CSV table of C-alpha atoms in Angstrom, one decimal:
chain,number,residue,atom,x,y,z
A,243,UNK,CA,-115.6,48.5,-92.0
A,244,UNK,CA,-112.3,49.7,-90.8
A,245,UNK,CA,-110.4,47.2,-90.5
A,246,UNK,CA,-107.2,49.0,-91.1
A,247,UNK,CA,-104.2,48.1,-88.8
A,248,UNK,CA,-102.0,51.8,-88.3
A,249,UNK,CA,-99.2,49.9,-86.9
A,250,UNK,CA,-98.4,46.8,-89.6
A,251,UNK,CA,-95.7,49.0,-91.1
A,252,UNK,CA,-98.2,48.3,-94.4
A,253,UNK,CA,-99.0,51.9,-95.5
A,254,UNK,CA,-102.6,52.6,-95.3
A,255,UNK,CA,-103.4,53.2,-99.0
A,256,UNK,CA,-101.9,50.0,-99.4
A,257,UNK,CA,-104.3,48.1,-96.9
A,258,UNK,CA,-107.4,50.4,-98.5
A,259,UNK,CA,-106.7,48.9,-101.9
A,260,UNK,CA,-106.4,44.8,-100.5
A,261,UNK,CA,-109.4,45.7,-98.8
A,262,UNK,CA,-111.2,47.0,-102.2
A,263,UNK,CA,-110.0,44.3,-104.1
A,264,UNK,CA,-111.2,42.1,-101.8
A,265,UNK,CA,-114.7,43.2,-101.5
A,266,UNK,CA,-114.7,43.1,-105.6
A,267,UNK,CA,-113.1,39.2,-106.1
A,268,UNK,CA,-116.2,38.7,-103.4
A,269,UNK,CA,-118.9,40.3,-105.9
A,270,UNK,CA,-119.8,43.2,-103.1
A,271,UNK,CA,-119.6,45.4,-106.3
A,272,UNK,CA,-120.3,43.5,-109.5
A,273,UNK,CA,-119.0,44.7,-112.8
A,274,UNK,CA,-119.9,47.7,-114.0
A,275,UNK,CA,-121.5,48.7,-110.1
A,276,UNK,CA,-120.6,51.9,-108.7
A,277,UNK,CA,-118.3,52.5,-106.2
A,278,UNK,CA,-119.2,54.9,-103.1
A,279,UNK,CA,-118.2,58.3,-103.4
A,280,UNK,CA,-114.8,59.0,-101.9
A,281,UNK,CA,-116.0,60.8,-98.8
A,282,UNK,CA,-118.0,57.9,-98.3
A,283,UNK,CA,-115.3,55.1,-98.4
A,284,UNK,CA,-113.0,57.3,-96.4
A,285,UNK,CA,-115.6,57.9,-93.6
A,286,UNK,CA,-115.9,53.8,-94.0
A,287,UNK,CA,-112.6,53.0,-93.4
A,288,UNK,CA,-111.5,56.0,-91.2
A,289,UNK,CA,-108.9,57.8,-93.7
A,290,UNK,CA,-108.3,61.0,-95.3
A,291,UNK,CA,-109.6,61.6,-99.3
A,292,UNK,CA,-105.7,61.5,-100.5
A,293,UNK,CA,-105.5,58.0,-98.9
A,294,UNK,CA,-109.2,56.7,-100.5
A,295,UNK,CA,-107.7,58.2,-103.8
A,296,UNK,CA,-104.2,56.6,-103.7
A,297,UNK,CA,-106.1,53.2,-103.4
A,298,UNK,CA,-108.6,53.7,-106.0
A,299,UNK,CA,-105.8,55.1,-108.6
A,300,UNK,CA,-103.9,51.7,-108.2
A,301,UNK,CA,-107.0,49.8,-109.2
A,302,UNK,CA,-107.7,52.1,-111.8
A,303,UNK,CA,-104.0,51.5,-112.7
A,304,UNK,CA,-104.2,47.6,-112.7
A,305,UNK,CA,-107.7,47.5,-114.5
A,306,UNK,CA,-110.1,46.5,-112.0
A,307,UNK,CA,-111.7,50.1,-111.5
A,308,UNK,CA,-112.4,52.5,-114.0
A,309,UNK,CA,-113.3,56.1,-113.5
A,310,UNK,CA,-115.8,58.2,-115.4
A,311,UNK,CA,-115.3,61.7,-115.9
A,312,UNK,CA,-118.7,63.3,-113.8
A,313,UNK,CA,-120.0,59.9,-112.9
A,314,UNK,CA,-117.4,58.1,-110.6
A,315,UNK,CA,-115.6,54.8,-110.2
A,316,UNK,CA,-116.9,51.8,-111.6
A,317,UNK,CA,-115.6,48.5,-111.6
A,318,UNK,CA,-114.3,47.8,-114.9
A,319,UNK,CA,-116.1,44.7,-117.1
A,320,UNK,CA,-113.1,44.6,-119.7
A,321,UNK,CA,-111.2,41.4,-118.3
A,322,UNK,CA,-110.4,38.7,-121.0
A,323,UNK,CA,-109.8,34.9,-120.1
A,324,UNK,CA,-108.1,33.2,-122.4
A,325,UNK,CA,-108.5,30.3,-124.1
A,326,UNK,CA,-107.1,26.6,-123.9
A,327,UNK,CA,-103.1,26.9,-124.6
A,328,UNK,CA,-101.5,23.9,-123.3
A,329,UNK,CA,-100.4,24.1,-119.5
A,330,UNK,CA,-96.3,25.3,-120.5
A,331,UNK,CA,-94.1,27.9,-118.8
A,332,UNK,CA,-92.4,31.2,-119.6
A,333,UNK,CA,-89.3,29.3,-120.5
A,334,UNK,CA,-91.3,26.8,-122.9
A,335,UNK,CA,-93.5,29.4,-124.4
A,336,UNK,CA,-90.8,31.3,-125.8
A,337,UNK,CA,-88.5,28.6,-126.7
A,338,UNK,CA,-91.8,27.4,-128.6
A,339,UNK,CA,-91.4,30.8,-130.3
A,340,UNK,CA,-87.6,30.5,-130.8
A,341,UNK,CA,-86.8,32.8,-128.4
A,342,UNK,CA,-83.8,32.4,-125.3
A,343,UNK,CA,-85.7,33.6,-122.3
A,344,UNK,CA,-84.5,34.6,-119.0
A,345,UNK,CA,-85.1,35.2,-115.6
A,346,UNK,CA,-83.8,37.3,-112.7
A,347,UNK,CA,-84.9,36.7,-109.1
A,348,UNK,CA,-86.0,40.1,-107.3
A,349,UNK,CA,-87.6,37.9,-104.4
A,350,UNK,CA,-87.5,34.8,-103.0
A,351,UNK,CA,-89.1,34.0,-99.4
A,352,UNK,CA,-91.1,31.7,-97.6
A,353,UNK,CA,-94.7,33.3,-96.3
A,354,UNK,CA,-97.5,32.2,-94.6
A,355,UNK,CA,-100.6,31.5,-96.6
A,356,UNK,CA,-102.5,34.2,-94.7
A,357,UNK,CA,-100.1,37.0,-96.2
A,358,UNK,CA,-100.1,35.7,-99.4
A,359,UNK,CA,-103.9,36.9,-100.7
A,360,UNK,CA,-104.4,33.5,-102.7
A,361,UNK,CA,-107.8,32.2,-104.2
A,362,UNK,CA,-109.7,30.0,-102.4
A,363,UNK,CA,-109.5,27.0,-104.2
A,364,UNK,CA,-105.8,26.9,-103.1
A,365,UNK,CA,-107.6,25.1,-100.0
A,366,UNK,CA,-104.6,25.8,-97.8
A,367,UNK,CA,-104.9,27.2,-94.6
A,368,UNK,CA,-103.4,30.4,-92.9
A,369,UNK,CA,-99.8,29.1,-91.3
A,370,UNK,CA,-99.4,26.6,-94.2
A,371,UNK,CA,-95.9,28.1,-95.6
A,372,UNK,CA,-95.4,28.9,-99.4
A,373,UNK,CA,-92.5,29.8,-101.5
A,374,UNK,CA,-93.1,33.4,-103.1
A,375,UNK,CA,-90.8,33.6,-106.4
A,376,UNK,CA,-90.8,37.1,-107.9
A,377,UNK,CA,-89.1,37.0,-111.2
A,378,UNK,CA,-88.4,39.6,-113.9
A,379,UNK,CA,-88.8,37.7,-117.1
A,380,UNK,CA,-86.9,38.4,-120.4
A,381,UNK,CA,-86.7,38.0,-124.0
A,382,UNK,CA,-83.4,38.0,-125.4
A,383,UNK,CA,-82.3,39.8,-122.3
A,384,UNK,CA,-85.1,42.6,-122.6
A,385,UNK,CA,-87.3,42.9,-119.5
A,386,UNK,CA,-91.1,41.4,-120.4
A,387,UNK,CA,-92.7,41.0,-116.7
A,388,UNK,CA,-92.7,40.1,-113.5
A,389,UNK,CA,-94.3,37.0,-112.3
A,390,UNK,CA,-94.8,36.5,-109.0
A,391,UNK,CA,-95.5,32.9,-108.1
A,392,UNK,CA,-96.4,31.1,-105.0
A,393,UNK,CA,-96.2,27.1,-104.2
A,394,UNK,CA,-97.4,25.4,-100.8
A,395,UNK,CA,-94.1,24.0,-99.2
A,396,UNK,CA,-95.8,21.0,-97.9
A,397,UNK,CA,-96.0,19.7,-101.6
A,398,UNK,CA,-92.9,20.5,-102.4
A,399,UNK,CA,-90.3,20.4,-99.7
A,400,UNK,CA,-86.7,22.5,-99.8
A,401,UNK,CA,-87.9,24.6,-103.1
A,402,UNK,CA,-87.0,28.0,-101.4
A,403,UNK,CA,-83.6,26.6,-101.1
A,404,UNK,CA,-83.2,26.2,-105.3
A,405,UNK,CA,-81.4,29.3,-107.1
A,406,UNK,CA,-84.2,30.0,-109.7
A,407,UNK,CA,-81.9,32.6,-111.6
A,408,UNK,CA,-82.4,31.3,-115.7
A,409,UNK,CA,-84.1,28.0,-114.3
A,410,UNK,CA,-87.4,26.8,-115.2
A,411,UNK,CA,-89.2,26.2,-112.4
A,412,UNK,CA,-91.4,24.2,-114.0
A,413,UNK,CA,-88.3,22.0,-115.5
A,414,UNK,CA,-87.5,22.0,-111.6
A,415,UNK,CA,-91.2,20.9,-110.7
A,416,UNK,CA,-90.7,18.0,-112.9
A,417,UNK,CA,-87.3,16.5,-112.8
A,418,UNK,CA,-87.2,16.9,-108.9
A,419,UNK,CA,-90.7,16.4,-107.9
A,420,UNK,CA,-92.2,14.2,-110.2
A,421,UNK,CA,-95.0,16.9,-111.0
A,422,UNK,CA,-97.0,17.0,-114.0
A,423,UNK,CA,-99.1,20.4,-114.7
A,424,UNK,CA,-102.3,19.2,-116.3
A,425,UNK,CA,-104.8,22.4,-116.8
A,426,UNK,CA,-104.4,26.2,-115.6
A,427,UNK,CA,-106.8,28.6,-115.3
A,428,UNK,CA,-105.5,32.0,-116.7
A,429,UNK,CA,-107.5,35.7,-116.6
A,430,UNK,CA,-106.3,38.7,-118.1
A,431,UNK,CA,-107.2,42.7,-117.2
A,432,UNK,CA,-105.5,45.3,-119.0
A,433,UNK,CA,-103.8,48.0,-117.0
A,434,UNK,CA,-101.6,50.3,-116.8
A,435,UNK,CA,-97.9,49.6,-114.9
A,436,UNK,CA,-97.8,50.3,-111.5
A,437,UNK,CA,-94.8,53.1,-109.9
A,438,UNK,CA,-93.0,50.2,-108.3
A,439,UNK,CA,-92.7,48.3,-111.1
A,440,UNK,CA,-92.0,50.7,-114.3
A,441,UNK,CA,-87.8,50.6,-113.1
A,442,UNK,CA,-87.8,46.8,-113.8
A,443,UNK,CA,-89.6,46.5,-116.9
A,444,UNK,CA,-88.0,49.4,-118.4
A,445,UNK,CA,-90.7,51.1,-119.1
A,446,UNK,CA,-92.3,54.7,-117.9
A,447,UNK,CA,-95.4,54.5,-115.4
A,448,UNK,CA,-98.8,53.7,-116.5
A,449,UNK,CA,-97.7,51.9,-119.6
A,450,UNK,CA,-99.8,49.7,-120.8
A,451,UNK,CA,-99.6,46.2,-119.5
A,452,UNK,CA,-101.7,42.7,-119.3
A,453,UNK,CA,-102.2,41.9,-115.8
A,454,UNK,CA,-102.7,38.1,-115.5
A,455,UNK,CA,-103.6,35.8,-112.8
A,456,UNK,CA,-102.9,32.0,-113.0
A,457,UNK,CA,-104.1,29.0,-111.1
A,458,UNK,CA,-102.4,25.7,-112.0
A,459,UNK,CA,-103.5,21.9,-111.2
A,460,UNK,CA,-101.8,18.5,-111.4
A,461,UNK,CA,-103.7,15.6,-110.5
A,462,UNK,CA,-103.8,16.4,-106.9
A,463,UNK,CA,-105.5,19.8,-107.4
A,464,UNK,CA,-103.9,23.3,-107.5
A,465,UNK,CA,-100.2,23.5,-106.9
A,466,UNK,CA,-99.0,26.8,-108.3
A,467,UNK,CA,-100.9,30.6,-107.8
A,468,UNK,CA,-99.3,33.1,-110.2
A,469,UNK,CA,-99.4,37.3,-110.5
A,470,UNK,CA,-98.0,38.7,-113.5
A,471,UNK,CA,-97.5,42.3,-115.1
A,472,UNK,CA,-96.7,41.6,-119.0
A,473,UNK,CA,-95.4,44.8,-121.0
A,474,UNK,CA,-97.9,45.5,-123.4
A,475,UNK,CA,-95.7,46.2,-126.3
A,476,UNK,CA,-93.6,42.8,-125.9
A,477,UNK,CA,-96.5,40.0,-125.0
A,478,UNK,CA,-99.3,39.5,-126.8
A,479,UNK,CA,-102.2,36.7,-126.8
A,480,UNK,CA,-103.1,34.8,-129.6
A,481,UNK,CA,-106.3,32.7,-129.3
A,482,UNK,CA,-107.5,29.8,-131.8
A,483,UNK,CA,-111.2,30.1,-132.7
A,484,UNK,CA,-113.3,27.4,-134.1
């Protein structure tokens, strides 16, 4: 069950947690199952307690476990997909709103699929290239989230060459590549925000924040895969009922 690789220069708690999360998106665990002790998933994967509990408080963090006090870690069953909204970006959901929104580039490389941890359904295979785009997003200048999107190269040639600072890359999808979103699949978790990204959106660790995960199709299939971390006191989700 190992696994781990000491010498990546990926810390180990780190590669515990990938591997975690994994084994969950794969239904090992289902929600609301019970994770092993800690003793028992560090003898699994060969590490100390400290490094078994580092990984288990960032899922706890991001909403995918949840610990009970005396009874252990479960994985949580709170997650909440949304409803149909109409397949718009960051930009145009706020201007919808009325609001001038924003974005700052933090990151912007080219990675092969097979460090990218993308859903299946992507269907690309592990040396196809993608852009990774990670953005802090604003409202009226105040930090909302960071989305971290990725986008097979192949499709869309000399994208990690664009300057993405205040540009919709969705605009850009459209005026330069002729591409027309037609559905997205969005889920939410709720979550706390993570050490690494508290600085950024302003806001103190563990903070409540929607963590949301987006798959988005044109007519060919699924072009975009998108991470997000969306401050829980400036984004909110409204859903129409009938």
């Amino acid at each position: 069950m190992r696994g781990l690789d000491p010498t990546s220069g990926v810390p180990l708690y780190l590669q515990v947690e990938r591997s975690l999360r994994h084994r969950i998106d794969e239904e090992e665990w289902l929600p609301g199952a019970q994770l092993p002790t800690e003793d028992e998933l560090g003898k699994a994967y060969g590490v100390s307690r400290v490094t078994i509990r580092q990984a288990l408080a960032r899922l706890v963090d991001r909403g995918v476990l949840v610990r009970e006090q005396g009874r252990g870690t479960f994985v949580r069953d709170t997650s909440l997909t949304a409803g149909a909204r109409g397949v718009t970006s960051f930009t145009a959901e706020l201007a919808g709103l009325g609001h001038p929104s924003g974005a700052r580039v933090l990151e912007q490389s080219v990675l092969p699929a097979a460090d990218c941890d993308l859903p299946k359904e992507m269907g690309l295979g592990p040396g196809d290239l993608l852009l990774r785009l990670r953005r802090l997003r604003t409202d009226t200048a105040r930090p909302v989230g960071v989305q971290t999107a990725l986008l097979p190269l192949e499709r869309f040639p000399g994208l990690d060459l664009l300057d993405f600072t205040d540009r919709s890359l969705y605009q850009t999808l459209r005026e330069t590549y002729g591409l027309v979103p037609r559905e997205a699949i969005e889920t939410f978790t709720v979550g706390g925000v993570l050490d690494e990204d508290a600085p950024t959106l302003g806001v103190a660790p563990g903070a409540h924040a929607f963590y949301v995960e987006r798959l988005t199709f044109d007519a060919h299939g699924p072009f975009e895969y998108v991470r997000s971390v969306m401050r829980g006191d400036r984004y909110q989700i409204r859903l129409a009922l009938r």
